[in-house]
Short mmCIF file of C-alpha atoms in Angstrom, two decimals:
data_model
loop_
_atom_site.label_atom_id
_atom_site.label_comp_id
_atom_site.label_asym_id
_atom_site.label_seq_id
_atom_site.Cartn_x
_atom_site.Cartn_y
_atom_site.Cartn_z
CA MET A 1 -11.27 -19.48 -38.33
CA GLY A 2 -10.57 -19.20 -34.75
CA LEU A 3 -12.42 -19.62 -31.14
CA GLY A 4 -12.65 -16.21 -29.65
CA VAL A 5 -15.28 -15.58 -26.97
CA VAL A 6 -18.16 -13.67 -28.47
CA CYS A 7 -21.14 -10.73 -27.18
CA ARG A 8 -24.16 -10.98 -29.17
CA GLU A 9 -26.61 -8.96 -27.05
CA LEU A 10 -25.33 -6.53 -24.58
CA SER A 11 -26.89 -8.06 -21.44
CA GLY A 12 -23.82 -8.86 -19.10
CA ILE A 13 -21.22 -11.04 -19.54
CA GLY A 14 -23.00 -14.92 -18.31
CA GLN A 15 -24.54 -14.58 -22.41
CA LEU A 16 -20.86 -14.70 -23.54
CA LYS A 17 -20.10 -17.79 -25.75
CA LEU A 18 -16.37 -19.60 -26.54
CA GLU A 19 -17.79 -20.02 -30.31
CA GLU A 20 -14.84 -20.37 -33.70
CA VAL A 21 -15.30 -16.67 -35.63
CA PRO A 22 -13.77 -15.41 -38.71
CA ARG A 23 -9.75 -13.69 -39.25
CA GLN A 24 -10.40 -10.31 -39.93
CA PRO A 25 -8.61 -9.20 -42.96
CA VAL A 26 -5.39 -7.18 -42.44
CA GLY A 27 -5.80 -3.49 -43.72
CA SER A 28 -3.51 -0.64 -44.03
CA GLY A 29 -1.40 0.28 -41.14
CA GLU A 30 -2.55 -3.15 -39.07
CA VAL A 31 -1.15 -6.10 -37.89
CA ARG A 32 -2.44 -9.56 -37.03
CA ILE A 33 -1.26 -11.11 -33.95
CA GLU A 34 -1.43 -14.42 -32.72
CA THR A 35 -2.39 -14.09 -29.40
CA TYR A 36 -0.63 -16.61 -26.19
CA ALA A 37 -2.51 -14.60 -23.81
CA ALA A 38 -5.07 -12.28 -22.91
CA GLY A 39 -5.17 -9.64 -19.69
CA VAL A 40 -8.91 -9.69 -17.87
CA ASN A 41 -10.28 -5.72 -17.42
CA PHE A 42 -12.89 -4.39 -15.84
CA PRO A 43 -13.51 -2.73 -18.77
CA ASP A 44 -14.06 -5.81 -20.90
CA VAL A 45 -17.34 -6.28 -17.88
CA LEU A 46 -18.98 -3.20 -18.73
CA THR A 47 -18.41 -4.19 -22.39
CA ALA A 48 -20.35 -7.24 -22.34
CA ALA A 49 -23.61 -5.29 -20.41
CA GLY A 50 -23.66 -2.49 -22.63
CA ARG A 51 -22.36 -0.02 -20.05
CA TYR A 52 -18.70 1.00 -21.38
CA GLN A 53 -18.30 4.09 -23.49
CA ILE A 54 -17.41 2.78 -26.38
CA ARG A 55 -19.98 -0.17 -27.45
CA PRO A 56 -19.01 -2.11 -30.82
CA GLU A 57 -20.77 -3.11 -33.25
CA LEU A 58 -22.86 -6.49 -32.40
CA PRO A 59 -21.68 -9.09 -32.57
CA PHE A 60 -17.74 -8.80 -31.49
CA VAL A 61 -15.34 -10.68 -29.55
CA VAL A 62 -14.63 -9.66 -26.04
CA GLY A 63 -11.66 -8.94 -24.72
CA MET A 64 -8.86 -5.60 -24.63
CA GLU A 65 -5.36 -6.55 -24.16
CA ALA A 66 -3.43 -9.44 -25.13
CA ALA A 67 0.02 -10.67 -25.77
CA GLY A 68 1.41 -12.42 -29.14
CA VAL A 69 3.23 -12.43 -32.43
CA ILE A 70 2.97 -10.94 -35.91
CA THR A 71 2.46 -13.19 -38.44
CA GLU A 72 1.66 -10.54 -40.77
CA ILE A 73 1.91 -6.80 -41.45
CA GLY A 74 -0.34 -4.77 -43.80
CA SER A 75 0.60 -2.04 -46.17
CA GLY A 76 2.37 0.90 -44.56
CA VAL A 77 3.53 -0.74 -41.08
CA THR A 78 7.20 0.00 -40.78
CA ARG A 79 7.78 0.05 -36.77
CA ARG A 80 6.42 -3.72 -36.77
CA GLN A 81 7.83 -7.15 -38.42
CA VAL A 82 6.56 -10.96 -38.72
CA GLY A 83 7.77 -12.70 -36.00
CA GLN A 84 8.08 -10.00 -33.47
CA GLN A 85 6.52 -10.13 -30.05
CA VAL A 86 3.99 -7.62 -29.21
CA MET A 87 1.54 -6.57 -26.40
CA CYS A 88 -1.19 -4.79 -28.40
CA TRP A 89 -4.76 -3.43 -26.74
CA ALA A 90 -8.18 -2.80 -28.84
CA TRP A 91 -11.71 -2.31 -27.90
CA ASN A 92 -12.69 -5.55 -28.89
CA GLY A 93 -11.51 -8.56 -30.52
CA CYS A 94 -8.62 -9.97 -27.94
CA PHE A 95 -9.80 -12.77 -26.34
CA ALA A 96 -9.44 -14.56 -29.38
CA GLU A 97 -6.67 -16.80 -31.70
CA ASP A 98 -5.43 -13.99 -33.31
CA VAL A 99 -6.25 -9.91 -33.72
CA VAL A 100 -6.14 -7.65 -35.68
CA VAL A 101 -5.20 -3.86 -34.27
CA PRO A 102 -3.38 -0.88 -35.82
CA GLU A 103 0.43 -0.84 -35.58
CA GLY A 104 0.15 2.16 -33.33
CA ASN A 105 -1.94 0.30 -30.80
CA THR A 106 1.42 -2.13 -29.88
CA LEU A 107 4.36 -1.72 -27.89
CA PRO A 108 7.06 -4.10 -28.24
CA MET A 109 7.35 -7.13 -25.67
CA PRO A 110 10.19 -6.63 -22.87
CA SER A 111 12.66 -9.71 -23.64
CA ASP A 112 12.65 -10.94 -19.63
CA PHE A 113 8.17 -10.62 -20.18
CA THR A 114 6.42 -13.53 -20.18
CA PHE A 115 3.21 -13.57 -22.71
CA ALA A 116 1.06 -13.11 -19.63
CA GLN A 117 2.86 -10.27 -17.84
CA GLY A 118 2.94 -8.38 -21.28
CA ALA A 119 -1.01 -9.70 -22.18
CA ALA A 120 -1.22 -7.74 -18.06
CA PHE A 121 0.56 -4.74 -18.66
CA MET A 122 -0.64 -2.19 -21.71
CA ILE A 123 -3.60 -1.05 -20.02
CA ALA A 124 -2.96 -0.81 -16.29
CA THR A 125 -0.19 0.69 -16.66
CA SER A 126 -0.78 3.07 -19.04
CA THR A 127 -3.43 4.54 -16.95
CA ALA A 128 -1.17 4.75 -14.17
CA THR A 129 1.42 6.42 -16.33
CA ASN A 130 -0.97 8.67 -17.92
CA GLY A 131 -2.60 8.78 -14.55
CA LEU A 132 -0.02 10.83 -12.26
CA LEU A 133 2.67 11.75 -14.60
CA GLN A 134 0.46 13.75 -17.57
CA ARG A 135 -2.72 14.28 -15.81
CA ALA A 136 -2.29 15.07 -12.35
CA ARG A 137 2.41 15.68 -12.49
CA LEU A 138 2.50 13.96 -9.55
CA GLY A 139 5.24 15.36 -7.97
CA ALA A 140 7.92 13.79 -5.76
CA GLY A 141 7.50 15.10 -1.76
CA GLU A 142 4.05 14.93 -2.55
CA VAL A 143 0.89 12.40 -0.78
CA LEU A 144 -0.75 10.12 -3.45
CA LEU A 145 -4.27 8.71 -2.10
CA VAL A 146 -4.62 5.30 -4.25
CA HIS A 147 -8.15 3.45 -3.63
CA ALA A 148 -8.59 -0.69 -4.77
CA ALA A 149 -4.72 -0.57 -4.73
CA GLY A 150 -4.86 -4.32 -4.90
CA SER A 151 -6.39 -4.31 -7.63
CA GLY A 152 -4.37 -4.29 -11.55
CA VAL A 153 -4.62 -0.91 -12.22
CA GLY A 154 -4.29 0.03 -8.42
CA LEU A 155 -1.20 -1.38 -7.44
CA ALA A 156 0.53 -0.33 -11.02
CA ALA A 157 -0.72 3.51 -9.61
CA VAL A 158 1.42 2.68 -6.46
CA GLU A 159 4.50 1.76 -8.02
CA VAL A 160 4.25 4.77 -10.57
CA GLY A 161 3.85 7.22 -7.15
CA LYS A 162 6.50 5.57 -5.58
CA LEU A 163 8.94 6.26 -8.97
CA LEU A 164 7.70 9.50 -9.02
CA GLY A 165 8.84 10.05 -5.44
CA ALA A 166 5.50 10.30 -3.69
CA ARG A 167 4.36 9.52 -0.49
CA VAL A 168 1.67 6.48 -0.87
CA ILE A 169 -0.73 5.80 0.85
CA ALA A 170 -3.02 2.76 -0.43
CA THR A 171 -6.99 1.28 0.64
CA ALA A 172 -8.47 -1.83 -0.07
CA SER A 173 -10.89 -4.54 1.79
CA GLU A 174 -8.53 -6.76 2.47
CA ASP A 175 -4.92 -7.50 4.39
CA ALA A 176 -4.29 -10.20 0.68
CA LYS A 177 -5.21 -7.12 -1.13
CA LEU A 178 -3.37 -4.69 0.89
CA ALA A 179 -0.29 -6.66 0.84
CA LEU A 180 0.51 -7.05 -2.40
CA ALA A 181 0.30 -3.08 -2.27
CA HIS A 182 2.85 -2.98 0.53
CA ARG A 183 5.33 -5.12 -2.39
CA ARG A 184 4.53 -2.47 -4.65
CA GLY A 185 5.55 0.26 -2.31
CA ALA A 186 3.23 1.84 -0.17
CA ASP A 187 4.14 3.40 2.42
CA ALA A 188 0.90 3.25 4.21
CA LEU A 189 -2.18 0.84 4.35
CA ILE A 190 -5.94 1.22 5.05
CA ASP A 191 -8.40 -1.54 5.32
CA TYR A 192 -11.75 0.94 4.42
CA THR A 193 -14.18 -2.14 5.83
CA GLN A 194 -12.14 -1.22 9.36
CA LEU A 195 -11.26 1.66 9.48
CA ASP A 196 -12.63 5.42 8.15
CA PHE A 197 -10.32 5.85 5.00
CA ARG A 198 -10.80 9.33 5.21
CA GLU A 199 -10.16 10.09 8.94
CA GLU A 200 -6.89 8.18 8.43
CA VAL A 201 -5.97 10.29 5.62
CA LEU A 202 -6.31 12.75 7.27
CA ARG A 203 -4.80 11.83 10.72
CA LEU A 204 -1.80 10.23 8.22
CA THR A 205 -0.60 14.04 7.34
CA ASP A 206 -1.70 15.78 10.05
CA ASN A 207 -4.62 17.34 8.70
CA ALA A 208 -3.61 18.74 5.36
CA GLY A 209 -5.43 15.88 3.22
CA ALA A 210 -3.84 13.68 -0.28
CA ASP A 211 -2.41 15.85 -3.15
CA VAL A 212 -3.84 13.36 -5.10
CA VAL A 213 -6.32 10.69 -5.54
CA PHE A 214 -6.61 8.07 -7.96
CA ASP A 215 -10.31 6.83 -7.59
CA ILE A 216 -11.25 3.83 -9.40
CA VAL A 217 -14.11 2.78 -7.30
CA GLY A 218 -16.45 5.95 -7.73
CA GLY A 219 -19.24 6.53 -5.60
CA ASP A 220 -19.62 7.47 -2.03
CA VAL A 221 -15.54 7.02 -2.63
CA PHE A 222 -15.17 9.45 -4.62
CA ASP A 223 -17.32 11.54 -2.24
CA GLU A 224 -15.33 11.01 0.91
CA SER A 225 -12.24 11.41 -1.02
CA LEU A 226 -13.26 15.50 -2.29
CA ARG A 227 -13.04 15.26 1.92
CA CYS A 228 -9.44 14.36 2.65
CA THR A 229 -8.11 15.72 -0.01
CA ALA A 230 -5.40 18.95 -0.12
CA TRP A 231 -5.57 22.55 -0.94
CA GLY A 232 -4.82 22.50 -4.68
CA GLY A 233 -5.34 18.38 -4.57
CA ARG A 234 -6.83 16.89 -7.65
CA VAL A 235 -8.35 14.15 -7.82
CA LEU A 236 -8.03 11.77 -10.77
CA VAL A 237 -11.29 10.20 -11.96
CA VAL A 238 -10.34 6.80 -13.17
CA GLY A 239 -13.19 4.56 -13.17
CA PHE A 240 -16.32 3.76 -10.78
CA ALA A 241 -15.71 -0.16 -10.11
CA SER A 242 -18.91 0.80 -7.80
CA GLY A 243 -21.29 0.33 -10.16
CA LYS A 244 -22.28 4.93 -8.99
CA ILE A 245 -20.96 7.45 -11.05
CA SER A 246 -21.01 10.91 -8.16
CA GLN A 247 -22.06 13.56 -8.77
CA LEU A 248 -19.28 16.73 -7.63
CA PRO A 249 -20.02 19.02 -5.04
CA VAL A 250 -18.67 21.87 -6.39
CA ASN A 251 -18.76 23.91 -3.32
CA HIS A 252 -15.59 21.69 -1.93
CA ALA A 253 -13.62 21.86 -5.16
CA LEU A 254 -14.46 25.67 -4.94
CA LEU A 255 -13.14 25.63 -1.08
CA LYS A 256 -10.07 23.76 -1.85
CA CYS A 257 -9.38 24.59 -5.50
CA VAL A 258 -8.84 21.22 -5.82
CA SER A 259 -9.31 20.17 -9.84
CA VAL A 260 -11.52 16.99 -10.99
CA VAL A 261 -9.24 15.11 -14.03
CA GLY A 262 -10.79 12.52 -16.02
CA VAL A 263 -8.08 9.67 -16.84
CA ARG A 264 -8.39 8.04 -20.72
CA ALA A 265 -4.64 7.28 -21.32
CA LEU A 266 -5.49 5.04 -24.56
CA GLU A 267 -7.69 7.64 -25.68
CA HIS A 268 -5.43 10.34 -25.15
CA THR A 269 -2.49 8.15 -27.03
CA HIS A 270 -5.15 8.78 -29.92
CA ARG A 271 -6.05 12.95 -29.94
CA LYS A 272 -2.52 13.61 -28.52
CA PRO A 273 0.22 11.14 -30.13
CA GLU A 274 3.13 12.78 -29.24
CA GLU A 275 1.88 12.38 -25.57
CA GLY A 276 0.99 9.02 -25.76
CA GLU A 277 4.47 8.01 -27.03
CA ALA A 278 5.65 10.19 -24.12
CA TYR A 279 4.12 8.21 -21.24
CA ARG A 280 4.94 5.14 -23.10
CA ARG A 281 8.73 5.61 -23.82
CA GLN A 282 8.77 6.20 -19.65
CA MET A 283 7.16 2.91 -19.21
CA LEU A 284 9.34 1.09 -20.96
CA GLU A 285 12.24 2.97 -19.33
CA TRP A 286 10.94 1.75 -15.78
CA VAL A 287 10.62 -1.79 -17.35
CA GLY A 288 14.40 -1.86 -18.83
CA GLN A 289 15.08 -0.91 -15.15
CA GLY A 290 13.48 -3.71 -13.37
CA HIS A 291 9.97 -1.82 -12.44
CA LEU A 292 6.69 -2.29 -13.48
CA ARG A 293 6.41 -6.06 -13.35
CA PRO A 294 2.46 -6.92 -13.46
CA GLU A 295 0.97 -8.83 -10.22
CA ILE A 296 -0.59 -11.89 -11.96
CA THR A 297 -1.77 -13.86 -9.52
CA GLU A 298 -4.29 -16.00 -11.58
CA VAL A 299 -3.90 -17.37 -15.38
CA LEU A 300 -6.62 -19.72 -16.30
CA PRO A 301 -7.56 -21.55 -19.75
CA LEU A 302 -9.48 -19.22 -22.57
CA PRO A 303 -12.71 -22.01 -22.15
CA ASN A 304 -12.82 -20.61 -18.40
CA PHE A 305 -12.76 -16.91 -19.39
CA LEU A 306 -16.42 -16.94 -17.30
CA GLU A 307 -14.72 -17.71 -14.35
CA ALA A 308 -12.10 -15.14 -14.87
CA LEU A 309 -15.01 -12.09 -15.37
CA PHE A 310 -16.81 -12.77 -12.40
CA LYS A 311 -14.44 -12.53 -9.88
CA VAL A 312 -13.06 -8.97 -12.12
CA LYS A 313 -16.67 -7.93 -11.52
CA GLU A 314 -17.09 -8.82 -8.01
CA ARG A 315 -13.94 -7.57 -7.05
CA SER A 316 -12.97 -10.24 -5.23
CA ALA A 317 -9.26 -10.41 -7.89
CA ARG A 318 -6.05 -9.88 -6.56
CA GLY A 319 -4.20 -8.39 -9.08
CA ARG A 320 -4.32 -9.61 -12.37
CA ILE A 321 -6.37 -13.16 -13.97
CA VAL A 322 -4.94 -13.75 -17.56
CA LEU A 323 -6.34 -15.88 -19.84
CA LYS A 324 -4.28 -18.52 -21.58
CA ILE A 325 -4.40 -18.90 -24.98
CA ARG A 326 -2.14 -21.00 -26.21
CA ASP A 327 1.11 -22.48 -25.00
CA ALA A 328 4.13 -20.19 -25.64
#
């Protein structure tokens, strides 16, 4: 047995409880990880409310990513070993003292990462790298517009965009979030509570518009983004943090030859393993060059999981919030 954050009904994060949960057996191709830290993501909020694309069988332990030490390996495991420090992801199960995941859901943790950094790395960085490198094929010299640029995924997109040679325009709701985006290399900053971001993007690009839009927000933000996208541009649909799913006005896509492209990095890895391996190799290569460090603004103990989840739900979090599960 061990502690875990348990969801027993799909009614939102308020009903989650920290409970003793049984340890899962380790199957073929799987590893058991003693977790030291877990990253908090917006999909955790959606999953607990039954609003995410994956609905685990009740009851389940919440949490999509973690970092820790492998303590057990199943038959057929060839790339991981007991005692190895790793980062991992799963559709659920990571807000717990240990988690069992497929070997392919792990990456070796960089030697200069803390467990907190490892726990905040995989999902945000995978989404940004897969989205910009493979789905949008962002090129050097292109203009990238990143919404919610002060969030964990947004900051990863800003940095990946700069590494790919783009000119990055970042939007956020407050100066502190924009300051984080500026530190990651954003070339222009827009507080959308003070300025019309569509008009600002057109002004900054001499009315040409953004070549690629990285949209985590959806709703009205998606609608206005289509109106400031360049001819032949690509709008990446990454999430719907606004809570509103837009309907695509296809006339805009037609008139400007705009592509609307969905991004599901983890599913991409599952369906096309070679392409998944390619973007993950690029991620680790950039890490080795000193890039892609997660921006962790808070580390809270596991019993404070509700505080962390409510901050993510209310979009008041800056960068990443991590839950500390045990001392390193």
